[in-house]
DNA sequence: GCGACAG
DNA sequence: ATCTTGTCGC
């Protein structure tokens, strides 16, 4: 068996090229691995903050022990905005700086959890899938709203879930992480199954709606943006 | 043609 | 995403 080196990131010249790149890379997504067992190893939250006025983008990666949820490493990267926000093309805006942050870590990231979606995407190749293909790491996507997809409200208890649907096709899950709180939306990115992706997400969201990994990465990139922009 | 649209 | 601290309410 031959392992192909991961493709390098390319910034498209326009939206049409961006969609073409996604259609091409989509074939490299691996969906038949169960992924790391929940509660073991390391999990890395990734998030990005912007200052559109100054064209600055900051990415943060925070590594947690999956069992204790203690932070074991963190890194940030400051870059320049190279692509506008276009629904469906979010990855091109975030990935260059996110890759830099991940490469600055001193440990293997393990399972990566990012804002946004993986399979739940108009071309089935959202940020989480894209990041997975470029790094070779298992990645899951966790979003705060259903994007263009539909769902029925999951049951009221923590851990209840319902399918996230594009027509008849299941592209992810609406997962309730806290009672009396809106669900979050989990989809598979690369090298992990949906059951495991939800199990990891639930463990990481013991106390709040969003996974602890995302909350820490969010706080870190925001703080770094304030400092970089001041 | 119009509106909706992850972050 | 971002403007933005404490505050109202379940």
XYZ file of C-alpha atoms (C1' of nucleotides) in Angstrom:
247
model
C 0.000 0.000 0.000
C 1.338 3.432 -0.976
C 0.616 6.542 1.049
C 0.239 9.549 -1.209
C 1.553 12.837 0.190
C -1.287 15.231 1.044
C -1.980 17.907 -1.577
C -0.762 21.450 -0.859
C -3.202 24.268 -0.214
C -4.107 26.364 -3.255
C -5.875 29.709 -3.147
C -8.321 29.916 -6.058
C -8.347 32.984 -8.320
C -12.151 33.126 -8.262
C -15.237 31.319 -7.025
C -15.510 29.004 -10.013
C -11.969 27.795 -9.472
C -12.693 27.325 -5.781
C -15.622 25.073 -6.577
C -13.499 23.151 -9.080
C -10.789 22.558 -6.471
C -13.410 21.261 -4.047
C -14.834 18.913 -6.657
C -11.354 17.562 -7.299
C -10.216 17.149 -3.683
C -13.513 15.625 -2.613
C -12.375 12.295 -4.040
C -9.600 12.128 -1.443
C -11.901 12.194 1.581
C -11.786 8.980 3.640
C -15.138 8.026 5.164
C -14.626 4.371 6.068
C -12.518 4.760 9.207
C -14.246 4.767 12.609
C -11.737 7.284 13.972
C -10.097 7.551 17.385
C -11.976 6.189 20.392
C -13.765 8.905 22.402
C -11.995 9.884 25.601
C -8.559 8.733 24.459
C -5.585 10.528 22.964
C -5.527 14.193 22.040
C -8.159 16.443 20.511
C -7.361 19.798 18.928
C -9.789 22.671 18.609
C -9.260 25.113 15.766
C -10.853 28.520 15.261
C -10.253 31.760 13.367
C -10.916 35.468 14.016
C -10.856 38.306 11.502
C -10.273 42.023 11.218
C -11.609 42.799 7.765
C -10.605 46.474 8.069
C -6.952 45.616 8.471
C -7.102 42.417 6.405
C -5.789 40.428 9.358
C -6.713 36.846 10.145
C -5.662 34.926 13.257
C -5.963 31.178 13.711
C -5.613 29.289 16.971
C -5.133 25.589 17.676
C -5.566 24.302 21.229
C -4.678 20.700 22.084
C -6.617 18.996 24.881
C -6.151 15.693 26.618
C -9.313 13.892 25.538
C -9.811 12.296 28.927
C -9.048 15.135 31.331
C -9.752 18.026 28.940
C -6.592 19.718 30.175
C -4.812 21.942 27.673
C -1.519 20.325 26.689
C -0.393 22.666 23.894
C -1.528 25.690 21.908
C -0.381 27.744 18.947
C -1.517 30.735 16.909
C -0.738 32.108 13.462
C -1.328 35.604 12.109
C -1.937 36.028 8.396
C -3.484 38.187 5.689
C -6.981 37.660 4.323
C -6.635 36.119 0.865
C -10.215 35.200 0.028
C -13.621 36.751 0.792
C -16.312 34.977 2.740
C -18.471 33.134 0.261
C -20.972 30.558 1.557
C -19.689 27.181 0.442
C -16.120 28.441 0.040
C -15.315 29.209 3.675
C -12.326 26.877 3.731
C -10.292 29.001 1.333
C -10.542 31.896 3.759
C -9.524 29.950 6.852
C -7.244 27.108 5.855
C -3.907 28.809 5.074
C -3.634 30.344 8.549
C -5.106 27.299 10.266
C -2.445 25.098 8.656
C 0.261 27.428 9.975
C -1.102 27.215 13.498
C -1.320 23.422 13.358
C 2.252 23.170 12.089
C 3.463 25.261 15.030
C 2.207 22.741 17.579
C 4.859 20.667 19.310
C 2.644 17.586 19.591
C 0.607 15.557 17.110
C -2.879 17.161 17.024
C -4.736 13.854 17.143
C -8.394 14.485 16.293
C -9.127 17.974 14.965
C -12.419 19.737 15.636
C -13.231 22.830 13.648
C -16.048 25.348 13.302
C -18.222 24.755 10.304
C -18.945 21.603 8.387
C -17.476 18.606 6.637
C -19.858 16.457 4.611
C -22.673 18.878 5.345
C -21.784 21.122 2.436
C -23.310 21.839 -0.979
C -20.545 19.817 -2.673
C -19.927 17.510 0.322
C -16.551 19.112 0.949
C -16.717 21.656 3.736
C -13.926 23.082 5.884
C -13.536 19.931 8.013
C -13.166 17.679 4.958
C -10.777 20.101 3.295
C -8.614 20.411 6.391
C -8.587 16.631 6.745
C -7.461 16.021 3.184
C -4.659 18.605 3.445
C -3.339 17.322 6.789
C -4.216 13.631 6.669
C -5.651 13.998 10.184
C -9.071 12.854 11.381
C -11.320 15.942 11.445
C -14.892 16.668 12.456
C -16.948 19.808 11.836
C -19.214 21.376 14.443
C -21.458 24.265 13.419
C -23.838 26.471 15.374
C -26.582 26.644 12.782
C -28.012 24.235 10.185
C -26.556 26.109 7.187
C -28.864 25.296 4.272
C -29.938 21.949 5.672
C -33.076 20.806 7.466
C -33.704 18.919 10.684
C -36.354 18.085 13.190
C -35.692 19.201 16.737
C -33.892 16.446 18.665
C -35.244 15.241 22.030
C -34.821 17.524 25.050
C -32.061 15.637 26.838
C -28.334 16.035 26.549
C -27.145 13.513 23.950
C -30.393 13.427 21.984
C -29.925 13.900 18.273
C -31.710 13.939 14.930
C -30.488 13.668 11.357
C -29.316 16.744 9.475
C -30.776 16.354 6.008
C -30.154 17.535 2.501
C -33.392 16.255 1.053
C -33.293 12.510 1.760
C -29.556 12.422 2.339
C -28.165 12.409 5.888
C -25.224 14.838 5.976
C -24.774 15.127 9.744
C -26.631 15.379 13.035
C -28.309 17.996 15.169
C -26.912 17.121 18.589
C -28.255 18.428 21.880
C -25.305 19.041 24.210
C -27.248 20.828 26.972
C -30.851 20.769 28.060
C -32.858 23.895 27.269
C -30.280 24.893 24.683
C -30.359 24.775 20.916
C -28.522 21.833 19.342
C -25.218 22.065 17.557
C -24.610 20.516 14.156
C -22.024 17.783 13.742
C -20.734 16.399 10.486
C -17.901 14.149 9.469
C -14.838 15.698 7.874
C -12.247 12.995 7.244
C -11.210 9.633 8.690
C -13.971 9.381 11.303
C -17.536 8.079 11.491
C -20.590 10.077 12.519
C -21.229 8.064 15.709
C -17.713 8.659 16.959
C -17.775 12.294 15.877
C -20.887 12.867 17.989
C -19.480 10.915 20.943
C -16.338 13.070 20.937
C -18.388 16.242 20.610
C -20.656 15.291 23.478
C -17.721 14.507 25.772
C -16.158 17.854 24.914
C -19.382 19.730 25.577
C -19.939 18.595 29.182
C -20.652 22.036 30.456
C -21.427 24.325 27.527
C -23.240 24.181 24.237
C -20.053 24.115 22.164
C -17.089 21.746 22.614
C -14.455 22.882 25.100
C -11.865 22.648 22.317
C -13.723 25.203 20.217
C -14.284 27.535 23.169
C -10.598 27.608 24.024
C -9.488 28.086 20.425
C -12.071 30.848 20.040
C -10.862 32.689 23.132
C -7.232 32.354 22.045
C -7.620 33.602 18.475
C -9.775 36.526 19.598
C -7.268 37.594 22.194
C -4.420 37.236 19.714
C -6.337 39.282 17.153
C -6.816 42.080 19.668
C -3.090 42.110 20.383
C -2.110 41.868 16.711
C -4.485 44.682 15.817
C -3.806 47.053 18.694
C -35.286 36.437 -11.382
C -35.173 36.409 -6.066
C -33.752 34.937 -1.649
C -30.867 31.984 1.378
C -26.357 31.180 2.635
C -20.807 27.524 7.668
C -17.421 31.816 9.479
C -17.171 36.811 11.596
C -18.049 41.638 13.957
C -20.246 45.930 16.680
C -20.474 44.731 22.665
C -21.275 44.646 29.350
C -24.190 43.878 31.950
C -28.508 42.371 32.323
C -33.177 40.248 31.823
C -35.302 35.850 32.197
C -36.160 30.669 31.919
